[in-house]
Amino acid sequence: MTGHALITGGQQGIGLGIARALAGAGMRVTLAAEQAEDAPAVGAALAELPPGTRYLRHDLAETDGIGRLLAAVGPLTTLVCNAGVPAMRRGDLLEMQADSFDRCMDVNLRGTFFLAQAVARAMLADTSAEYRSLIFVTSVSAVMASPERAEYCISKAGASMMAQNFALRLAGEGIGVFELRPGIIATPMTEGVRDRYDARIAGGLVPAGRWGEPADIGRVVLPLVRGEMAFATGAAIAVDGGLSVPRL
């Protein structure tokens, strides 16, 4: 598989799982996140990915840096919008503070939108015949409410609608747009609630009976990027072991 993918938040967790899958299939990969270039997670990710994989520092909340990022990245066939931030504090939504709400919106929604917009414009200006795609990694929280972290859920619901709008705008241009909704995935973001979810998974919360792994997401991305599901553009795919399936 040829092409060049930019993966936000690709230095760890779900993003790294996607990077492993795409790089393993032969695609060139560039990672971007807000962490410094010398951060341990960045070094570890680059050490395990193929030579030529690059890392560029970019904070999604700083939209004025998008032009510099894309100039450094070069032409893309795939954008994976994976980076996101959780609620700064879990608790009663009636006690939510504006800083946590704004942080989720700035990164998960606003920054992601304007990066995807800029990449879509560049893709439209590129006359190559390669299949191109935008992948939005949202969450089951786009459709499953959690009042103790409502700001995160609201941002992911907005990102879900964002993906649908990009899908409609770009369908006639041959650019596939897909949304992935991971469930409970073992990543650095969920490490702090590991014990809580171990018990709930053991109690039947996830029908598959286990945590998801970043590799589970990576395997789903491959056919989307290859163009094997091009006519399914706009699809939202739950990758959650059955967690979000309505049950009696």
XYZ file of N, CA and C in Angstrom:
744
model
N 0.853 -1.190 0.000
C 0.000 0.000 0.000
C 0.890 1.243 0.000
N 0.631 2.151 -0.917
C 1.400 3.383 -0.971
C 0.614 4.512 -0.305
N 1.163 5.716 -0.351
C 0.479 6.866 0.211
C 1.186 7.388 1.438
N 0.659 8.489 1.952
C 1.263 9.181 3.083
C 0.153 9.593 4.040
N 0.254 9.155 5.270
C -0.764 9.444 6.284
C -0.203 10.346 7.367
N -0.979 11.346 7.752
C -0.710 12.158 8.936
C -1.657 11.694 10.024
N -1.096 11.323 11.177
C -1.900 10.818 12.291
C -1.697 11.734 13.484
N -2.743 12.429 13.901
C -2.621 13.267 15.088
C -2.719 12.383 16.325
N -1.907 12.703 17.325
C -1.860 11.851 18.508
C -1.315 10.473 18.198
N -0.457 10.386 17.186
C 0.016 9.081 16.732
C 1.171 8.505 17.515
N 1.627 9.204 18.538
C 2.800 8.744 19.278
C 2.460 7.754 20.380
N 1.179 7.526 20.635
C 0.803 6.608 21.708
C -0.642 6.150 21.524
N -1.025 5.156 22.271
C -2.412 4.712 22.330
C -3.007 4.318 20.994
N -4.242 4.740 20.767
C -4.946 4.402 19.534
C -4.191 4.907 18.312
N -3.662 6.116 18.384
C -2.944 6.663 17.239
C -1.749 5.819 16.856
N -1.014 5.327 17.853
C 0.135 4.474 17.571
C -0.317 3.135 17.011
N -1.431 2.621 17.492
C -1.974 1.386 16.923
C -2.300 1.544 15.452
N -2.853 2.701 15.093
C -3.156 2.986 13.687
C -1.861 3.157 12.898
N -0.877 3.848 13.477
C 0.406 4.040 12.794
C 1.074 2.701 12.507
N 1.035 1.799 13.468
C 1.636 0.474 13.262
C 0.965 -0.236 12.081
N -0.359 -0.174 12.041
C -1.089 -0.867 10.981
C -0.776 -0.276 9.606
N -0.794 1.044 9.501
C -0.557 1.678 8.201
C 0.891 1.504 7.758
N 1.822 1.696 8.681
C 3.230 1.515 8.327
C 3.509 0.063 7.953
N 2.880 -0.866 8.680
C 3.070 -2.281 8.382
C 2.546 -2.674 7.018
N 1.585 -1.911 6.517
C 1.023 -2.167 5.182
C 1.784 -1.428 4.088
N 2.825 -0.689 4.452
C 3.656 -0.030 3.457
C 3.420 1.448 3.272
N 2.565 2.042 4.070
C 2.285 3.468 3.930
C 3.306 4.296 4.700
N 3.673 5.436 4.139
C 4.535 6.368 4.855
C 3.690 7.106 5.891
N 4.252 7.291 7.082
C 3.492 7.839 8.208
C 4.220 9.025 8.815
N 3.458 10.076 9.100
C 3.942 11.203 9.891
C 3.036 11.344 11.112
N 3.651 11.496 12.269
C 2.913 11.651 13.516
C 2.953 13.111 13.944
N 1.891 13.569 14.575
C 1.855 14.935 15.095
C 1.124 14.934 16.427
N 1.670 15.665 17.382
C 1.041 15.805 18.699
C 1.665 17.005 19.387
N 1.132 17.341 20.548
C 1.628 18.516 21.265
C 2.865 18.219 22.102
N 3.220 16.960 22.270
C 4.390 16.617 23.066
C 5.677 17.075 22.374
N 6.688 17.353 23.175
C 7.985 17.763 22.633
C 8.617 16.611 21.857
N 9.473 16.971 20.914
C 10.117 15.966 20.072
C 10.963 14.985 20.876
N 11.468 15.413 22.027
C 12.315 14.537 22.835
C 11.537 13.833 23.950
N 10.218 13.866 23.899
C 9.412 13.169 24.904
C 9.620 11.663 24.788
N 9.634 10.932 25.909
C 9.868 9.485 25.859
C 8.904 8.731 24.951
N 7.627 9.102 24.986
C 6.652 8.401 24.147
C 6.956 8.590 22.665
N 7.419 9.772 22.301
C 7.752 10.047 20.902
C 8.942 9.196 20.470
N 9.979 9.172 21.282
C 11.150 8.369 20.956
C 10.824 6.897 20.843
N 9.985 6.398 21.747
C 9.617 4.987 21.718
C 8.820 4.655 20.467
N 7.906 5.554 20.077
C 7.100 5.314 18.880
C 7.968 5.297 17.628
N 8.846 6.271 17.501
C 9.702 6.342 16.315
C 10.656 5.156 16.245
N 11.081 4.652 17.403
C 12.003 3.524 17.428
C 11.366 2.251 16.885
N 10.065 2.108 17.067
C 9.420 0.879 16.604
C 8.793 0.993 15.214
N 8.633 2.206 14.720
C 8.067 2.395 13.389
C 9.185 2.426 12.346
N 8.868 2.219 11.069
C 9.907 2.105 10.046
C 10.737 3.375 9.905
N 11.976 3.233 9.425
C 12.800 4.406 9.130
C 12.065 5.336 8.168
N 12.208 6.610 8.371
C 11.505 7.582 7.535
C 10.242 8.108 8.171
N 9.762 7.432 9.216
C 8.614 7.956 9.967
C 9.042 9.247 10.661
N 8.205 10.262 10.570
C 8.546 11.550 11.160
C 7.568 11.926 12.270
N 8.044 12.772 13.161
C 7.203 13.345 14.205
C 7.313 14.857 14.139
N 6.174 15.538 14.151
C 6.131 16.994 14.139
C 5.279 17.469 15.305
N 5.798 18.432 16.042
C 5.045 18.948 17.173
C 3.946 19.900 16.682
N 2.720 19.660 17.149
C 1.598 20.538 16.786
C 0.518 20.417 17.845
N 0.110 21.533 18.398
C -0.994 21.582 19.356
C -2.255 21.935 18.578
N -3.220 21.018 18.560
C -4.454 21.252 17.799
C -5.179 22.517 18.235
N -5.011 22.906 19.488
C -5.691 24.108 19.963
C -5.139 25.375 19.321
N -3.944 25.286 18.751
C -3.301 26.452 18.140
C -3.496 26.394 16.625
N -4.636 26.832 16.171
C -4.977 26.683 14.755
C -4.097 27.528 13.833
N -3.440 28.532 14.377
C -2.568 29.334 13.518
C -1.300 28.581 13.115
N -1.082 27.408 13.691
C 0.078 26.599 13.320
C -0.209 25.560 12.256
N -1.445 25.503 11.767
C -1.814 24.467 10.797
C -1.028 24.611 9.499
N -0.892 25.821 9.012
C -0.163 26.031 7.760
C 1.268 25.550 7.852
N 1.933 25.851 8.959
C 3.320 25.406 9.138
C 3.399 23.887 9.209
N 2.456 23.287 9.907
C 2.443 21.833 10.017
C 2.326 21.190 8.643
N 1.359 21.617 7.854
C 1.125 20.974 6.568
C 2.237 21.264 5.575
N 2.862 22.423 5.686
C 4.010 22.712 4.830
C 5.155 21.747 5.132
N 5.324 21.419 6.403
C 6.377 20.488 6.796
C 6.030 19.045 6.436
N 4.747 18.713 6.476
C 4.312 17.340 6.199
C 4.420 17.005 4.715
N 3.963 17.904 3.866
C 3.926 17.626 2.433
C 2.619 16.967 2.024
N 2.518 16.539 0.755
C 1.259 15.973 0.244
C 0.808 14.744 1.038
N -0.495 14.647 1.246
C -1.084 13.550 2.012
C -2.130 12.813 1.196
N -2.247 11.525 1.457
C -3.386 10.768 0.936
C -4.380 10.452 2.044
N -3.927 10.535 3.300
C -4.804 10.198 4.425
C -4.527 11.113 5.610
N -5.588 11.570 6.225
C -5.498 12.262 7.510
C -6.280 11.442 8.519
N -5.636 11.086 9.616
C -6.316 10.409 10.724
C -6.395 11.387 11.880
N -7.587 11.900 12.128
C -7.818 12.848 13.234
C -8.098 12.033 14.492
N -7.039 11.730 15.210
C -7.150 10.865 16.371
C -6.931 11.591 17.686
N -6.098 12.629 17.694
C -5.747 13.288 18.947
C -6.979 13.859 19.638
N -6.993 13.735 20.939
C -8.099 14.287 21.714
C -7.708 14.391 23.174
N -8.465 15.163 23.907
C -8.203 15.324 25.341
C -9.457 14.960 26.123
N -9.288 14.425 27.328
C -10.439 14.087 28.169
C -10.886 15.299 28.970
N -11.939 15.118 29.731
C -12.331 16.148 30.690
C -11.186 16.358 31.674
N -10.939 17.599 32.033
C -9.858 17.887 32.975
C -10.180 17.337 34.364
N -11.452 17.297 34.697
C -11.888 16.783 36.002
C -13.216 16.057 35.809
N -13.313 14.828 36.288
C -14.595 14.124 36.280
C -15.425 14.586 37.475
N -16.719 14.705 37.263
C -17.581 15.108 38.369
C -18.942 15.521 37.867
N -19.744 16.001 38.755
C -21.104 16.436 38.456
C -21.082 17.504 37.360
N -21.834 17.295 36.288
C -21.838 18.279 35.198
C -22.344 19.638 35.682
N -23.093 19.670 36.769
C -23.555 20.945 37.310
C -22.420 21.736 37.953
N -21.285 21.081 38.140
C -20.108 21.737 38.709
C -19.002 21.927 37.662
N -19.276 21.601 36.397
C -18.262 21.711 35.358
C -17.745 23.143 35.235
N -16.439 23.258 35.025
C -15.812 24.566 34.871
C -15.549 24.862 33.392
N -15.528 26.130 33.055
C -15.374 26.542 31.662
C -14.029 26.122 31.079
N -12.978 26.053 31.904
C -11.664 25.707 31.344
C -11.650 24.295 30.781
N -12.323 23.370 31.460
C -12.381 21.989 30.972
C -13.245 21.894 29.710
N -14.372 22.581 29.722
C -15.241 22.598 28.535
C -14.491 23.167 27.333
N -13.833 24.300 27.539
C -13.135 24.965 26.437
C -11.992 24.113 25.908
N -11.271 23.434 26.791
C -10.154 22.594 26.348
C -10.649 21.475 25.440
N -11.734 20.797 25.834
C -12.288 19.733 24.990
C -12.735 20.279 23.634
N -13.382 21.416 23.637
C -13.853 21.980 22.371
C -12.685 22.456 21.502
N -11.684 23.074 22.113
C -10.556 23.601 21.347
C -9.785 22.501 20.632
N -9.596 21.373 21.287
C -8.803 20.290 20.711
C -9.673 19.300 19.942
N -10.680 18.749 20.592
C -11.468 17.666 20.006
C -12.354 18.124 18.864
N -12.690 19.404 18.843
C -13.649 19.890 17.851
C -13.062 20.994 16.975
N -12.757 22.126 17.556
C -12.303 23.272 16.759
C -10.983 22.991 16.042
N -9.975 22.562 16.785
C -8.686 22.301 16.170
C -8.736 21.191 15.144
N -9.503 20.146 15.446
C -9.652 19.039 14.508
C -10.348 19.495 13.233
N -11.381 20.314 13.379
C -12.102 20.791 12.190
C -11.190 21.570 11.257
N -10.467 22.531 11.793
C -9.682 23.394 10.919
C -8.476 22.674 10.316
N -7.935 21.674 11.008
C -6.893 20.862 10.390
C -7.478 20.045 9.235
N -8.627 19.399 9.475
C -9.258 18.612 8.416
C -9.648 19.492 7.237
N -10.117 20.690 7.508
C -10.474 21.623 6.435
C -9.258 21.935 5.564
N -8.129 22.225 6.209
C -6.920 22.568 5.464
C -6.415 21.379 4.652
N -6.474 20.178 5.233
C -6.037 18.992 4.502
C -6.967 18.710 3.324
N -8.272 18.867 3.528
C -9.223 18.640 2.434
C -8.963 19.600 1.279
N -8.683 20.849 1.589
C -8.371 21.817 0.537
C -7.137 21.385 -0.249
N -6.119 20.944 0.471
C -4.893 20.503 -0.198
C -5.146 19.268 -1.055
N -5.961 18.355 -0.556
C -6.281 17.163 -1.336
C -7.009 17.533 -2.624
N -7.927 18.488 -2.547
C -8.668 18.901 -3.729
C -7.765 19.585 -4.755
N -6.712 20.208 -4.284
C -5.784 20.873 -5.195
C -4.797 19.904 -5.826
N -4.728 18.682 -5.297
C -3.810 17.667 -5.805
C -4.524 16.858 -6.880
N -3.966 16.803 -8.060
C -4.633 16.128 -9.183
C -4.211 14.672 -9.339
N -3.473 14.119 -8.361
C -3.061 12.721 -8.468
C -4.280 11.809 -8.385
N -4.114 10.597 -8.873
C -5.242 9.664 -8.952
C -5.356 8.774 -7.718
N -4.475 8.956 -6.732
C -4.513 8.104 -5.551
C -5.794 8.327 -4.752
N -6.283 7.240 -4.158
C -7.448 7.347 -3.284
C -7.053 8.114 -2.026
N -7.934 8.981 -1.574
C -7.661 9.805 -0.403
C -8.780 9.652 0.622
N -8.429 9.863 1.874
C -9.423 9.648 2.928
C -9.147 10.517 4.139
N -10.231 10.836 4.847
C -10.185 11.484 6.152
C -10.829 10.524 7.149
N -10.117 10.225 8.217
C -10.622 9.326 9.248
C -10.738 10.109 10.550
N -11.928 10.173 11.101
C -12.153 10.865 12.373
C -12.345 9.815 13.474
N -11.430 9.796 14.419
C -11.566 8.893 15.561
C -12.315 9.657 16.649
N -13.559 9.292 16.873
C -14.355 9.971 17.895
C -14.408 9.066 19.136
N -15.549 8.526 19.460
C -15.691 7.699 20.665
C -17.131 7.211 20.738
N -17.357 6.125 21.457
C -18.738 5.750 21.757
C -19.423 6.866 22.538
N -18.618 7.734 23.142
C -19.183 8.864 23.885
C -19.857 9.877 22.974
N -19.722 9.718 21.660
C -20.478 10.557 20.732
C -21.972 10.254 20.808
N -22.301 9.046 21.264
C -23.712 8.636 21.315
C -24.117 8.068 22.675
N -23.166 7.910 23.598
C -23.461 7.380 24.926
C -23.083 8.444 25.962
N -24.043 8.896 26.718
C -23.816 9.998 27.647
C -23.109 9.538 28.918
N -22.237 10.409 29.425
C -21.560 10.211 30.710
C -21.573 11.550 31.435
N -22.569 11.807 32.283
C -22.698 13.131 32.903
C -21.492 13.576 33.726
N -20.638 12.627 34.142
C -19.459 13.020 34.917
C -18.333 13.557 34.026
N -18.484 13.456 32.717
C -17.517 14.023 31.773
C -18.259 14.513 30.527
N -19.267 15.308 30.781
C -20.172 15.746 29.721
C -19.464 16.545 28.640
N -18.453 17.339 29.022
C -17.765 18.153 28.032
C -17.093 17.290 26.972
N -16.545 16.163 27.396
C -15.918 15.230 26.449
C -16.972 14.650 25.506
N -18.092 14.209 26.068
C -19.168 13.634 25.247
C -19.691 14.655 24.238
N -19.885 15.877 24.679
C -20.396 16.924 23.786
C -19.416 17.176 22.649
N -18.126 17.206 22.969
C -17.135 17.446 21.915
C -17.108 16.301 20.910
N -17.272 15.077 21.373
C -17.243 13.932 20.465
C -18.520 13.835 19.631
N -19.650 14.236 20.212
C -20.884 14.294 19.424
C -20.742 15.317 18.310
N -20.126 16.462 18.612
C -19.872 17.461 17.589
C -18.930 16.944 16.523
N -17.895 16.206 16.926
C -16.950 15.649 15.961
C -17.623 14.627 15.052
N -18.596 13.919 15.582
C -19.349 12.968 14.755
C -20.117 13.698 13.658
N -20.768 14.773 14.003
C -21.472 15.568 13.002
C -20.488 16.220 12.032
N -19.338 16.607 12.525
C -18.292 17.156 11.663
C -17.918 16.144 10.584
N -17.721 14.893 10.967
C -17.365 13.856 10.000
C -18.448 13.697 8.938
N -19.704 13.741 9.343
C -20.784 13.598 8.373
C -20.796 14.750 7.375
N -20.528 15.942 7.864
C -20.515 17.093 6.958
C -19.353 17.023 5.974
N -18.183 16.615 6.446
C -17.064 16.435 5.524
C -17.380 15.335 4.505
N -18.038 14.276 4.947
C -18.385 13.192 4.031
C -19.274 13.694 2.898
N -20.269 14.485 3.215
C -21.164 15.011 2.188
C -20.439 15.969 1.246
N -19.592 16.800 1.809
C -18.879 17.779 0.982
C -17.894 17.118 0.022
N -17.270 16.032 0.450
C -16.166 15.452 -0.314
C -16.527 14.186 -1.086
N -17.748 13.688 -0.920
C -18.126 12.442 -1.587
C -17.970 12.536 -3.100
N -18.377 13.639 -3.682
C -18.277 13.801 -5.132
C -16.871 14.019 -5.631
N -15.940 14.216 -4.697
C -14.538 14.456 -5.061
C -13.697 13.194 -4.935
N -14.335 12.093 -4.580
C -13.597 10.842 -4.448
C -12.755 10.744 -3.194
N -13.072 11.534 -2.184
C -12.363 11.481 -0.910
C -13.282 10.827 0.114
N -12.884 9.681 0.624
C -13.704 8.970 1.596
C -13.555 9.551 2.982
N -14.654 9.644 3.693
C -14.638 10.177 5.058
C -15.341 9.171 5.964
N -14.673 8.815 7.044
C -15.197 7.792 7.952
C -15.004 8.220 9.397
N -15.905 7.742 10.231
C -15.816 7.984 11.665
C -15.654 6.654 12.375
N -14.684 6.571 13.272
C -14.504 5.396 14.119
C -14.862 5.775 15.546
N -15.643 4.918 16.195
C -16.071 5.172 17.566
C -15.518 4.097 18.490
N -14.295 4.290 18.993
C -13.741 3.299 19.919
C -14.526 3.256 21.227
N -14.486 2.083 21.835
C -15.091 1.921 23.151
C -14.040 2.035 24.235
N -13.984 1.072 25.108
C -13.046 1.089 26.229
C -11.744 0.460 25.744
N -10.760 1.300 25.460
C -9.511 0.862 24.860
C -8.375 1.067 25.859
N -7.475 0.101 25.945
C -6.339 0.185 26.864
C -5.294 1.137 26.298
N -5.252 2.343 26.814
C -4.321 3.374 26.373
C -3.853 4.162 27.595
N -2.850 5.032 27.430
C -2.456 5.886 28.560
C -3.606 6.732 29.096
N -4.562 7.120 28.240
C -5.677 7.947 28.682
C -6.593 7.200 29.646
N -6.700 5.887 29.486
C -7.620 5.111 30.329
C -6.914 4.405 31.476
N -5.600 4.572 31.592
C -4.854 3.857 32.630
C -5.359 4.213 34.032
N -5.768 5.448 34.233
C -6.208 5.876 35.550
C -7.531 5.279 35.999
N -8.301 4.730 35.063
C -9.588 4.127 35.425
C -9.583 2.622 35.155
N -8.377 2.058 35.076
C -8.237 0.641 34.739
C -9.014 -0.257 35.703
N -8.823 -0.053 36.997
C -9.476 -0.930 37.970
C -10.991 -0.811 37.889
N -11.470 0.406 37.703
C -12.914 0.626 37.616
C -13.507 -0.143 36.444
N -12.865 -0.060 35.292
C -13.425 -0.710 34.108
C -13.139 -2.205 34.070
N -12.062 -2.654 34.721
C -11.860 -4.099 34.852
C -13.088 -4.738 35.487
N -13.556 -4.125 36.561
C -14.706 -4.676 37.278
C -15.969 -4.612 36.430
N -16.165 -3.511 35.739
C -17.377 -3.366 34.937
C -17.370 -4.292 33.725
N -16.207 -4.493 33.129
C -16.115 -5.424 32.000
C -16.369 -6.846 32.482
N -15.805 -7.191 33.630
C -16.063 -8.514 34.204
C -17.542 -8.706 34.503
N -18.238 -7.596 34.786
C -19.666 -7.655 35.080
C -20.561 -7.640 33.852
N -19.967 -7.607 32.658
C -20.761 -7.710 31.435
C -20.950 -6.419 30.655
N -20.265 -5.343 31.054
C -20.445 -4.073 30.350
C -20.116 -4.187 28.873
N -19.034 -4.887 28.546
C -18.619 -5.075 27.151
C -18.958 -6.501 26.736
N -19.879 -6.691 25.786
C -20.258 -8.046 25.400
C -19.083 -8.927 24.981
N -18.054 -8.351 24.358
C -16.887 -9.136 23.948
C -16.068 -9.619 25.134
N -16.315 -9.040 26.316
C -15.688 -9.535 27.525
C -14.244 -9.134 27.734
N -13.790 -8.082 27.058
C -12.399 -7.666 27.224
C -12.239 -6.188 26.900
N -11.081 -5.649 27.306
C -10.681 -4.325 26.870
C -10.378 -4.361 25.371
N -10.602 -3.260 24.695
C -10.100 -3.121 23.345
C -8.628 -2.768 23.372
N -7.939 -3.053 22.287
C -6.525 -2.729 22.146
C -6.345 -1.786 20.959
N -5.294 -0.943 20.970
C -5.057 -0.069 19.819
C -5.004 -0.822 18.490
N -4.504 -2.049 18.519
C -4.448 -2.836 17.278
C -5.835 -3.114 16.717
N -6.846 -3.182 17.580
C -8.214 -3.391 17.093
C -8.650 -2.234 16.201
N -8.250 -1.034 16.556
C -8.597 0.142 15.754
C -7.773 0.153 14.478
N -6.495 -0.178 14.584
C -5.631 -0.187 13.412
C -6.128 -1.119 12.331
N -6.616 -2.286 12.722
C -7.110 -3.242 11.721
C -8.336 -2.719 10.985
N -9.156 -1.950 11.662
C -10.357 -1.397 11.025
C -9.989 -0.292 10.041
N -8.932 0.466 10.342
C -8.552 1.586 9.486
C -8.054 1.130 8.117
N -7.380 -0.012 8.051
C -6.730 -0.424 6.806
C -7.647 -0.434 5.587
N -8.793 -1.106 5.610
C -9.635 -1.095 4.409
C -10.209 0.280 4.074
N -10.363 1.119 5.078
C -10.861 2.470 4.824
C -9.838 3.279 4.040
N -8.585 3.148 4.407
C -7.507 3.899 3.768
C -7.190 3.344 2.380
N -7.335 2.044 2.214
C -7.057 1.410 0.921
C -8.109 1.743 -0.130
N -9.255 2.234 0.280
C -10.329 2.500 -0.665
C -11.273 1.330 -0.854
N -11.119 0.300 -0.045
C -11.964 -0.886 -0.179
C -13.397 -0.638 0.287
N -13.605 0.461 1.012
C -14.950 0.794 1.485
C -15.363 2.187 0.995
N -14.864 2.557 -0.167
C -15.079 3.914 -0.676
C -16.552 4.281 -0.776
N -17.404 3.344 -1.184
C -18.821 3.662 -1.369
C -19.566 3.733 -0.041
N -18.875 3.404 1.049
C -19.458 3.524 2.385
C -19.077 4.841 3.034
N -18.622 5.810 2.242
C -18.202 7.084 2.820
C -19.311 7.678 3.688
N -18.910 8.250 4.802
C -19.874 8.774 5.770
C -20.235 7.795 6.860
N -19.746 6.554 6.741
C -20.099 5.542 7.735
C -19.447 5.832 9.082
N -20.194 5.560 10.139
C -19.672 5.604 11.505
C -19.563 4.170 11.994
N -18.368 3.765 12.383
C -18.098 2.375 12.728
C -17.748 2.275 14.202
N -18.552 1.555 14.945
C -18.254 1.314 16.360
C -17.186 0.235 16.462
N -16.141 0.506 17.226
C -15.073 -0.469 17.462
C -15.000 -0.628 18.975
N -15.969 -1.362 19.507
C -16.174 -1.331 20.964
C -16.583 -2.653 21.572
N -16.443 -3.753 20.822
C -16.801 -5.056 21.388
C -18.269 -5.202 21.715
N -19.127 -4.407 21.070
C -20.556 -4.478 21.291
C -21.074 -3.579 22.392
N -20.192 -2.762 22.972
C -20.580 -1.904 24.095
C -21.771 -1.013 23.780
N -21.788 -0.421 22.589
C -22.826 0.575 22.279
C -24.078 -0.008 21.624
N -24.137 -1.345 21.481
C -25.342 -1.953 20.922
C -26.470 -1.843 21.946
N -27.615 -1.266 21.585
C -28.722 -1.155 22.559
C -29.182 -2.526 23.042
N -29.420 -2.637 24.338
C -29.810 -3.916 24.933
C -31.004 -3.733 25.863
N -31.772 -4.789 26.016
C -32.858 -4.791 26.988
C -32.317 -5.210 28.339
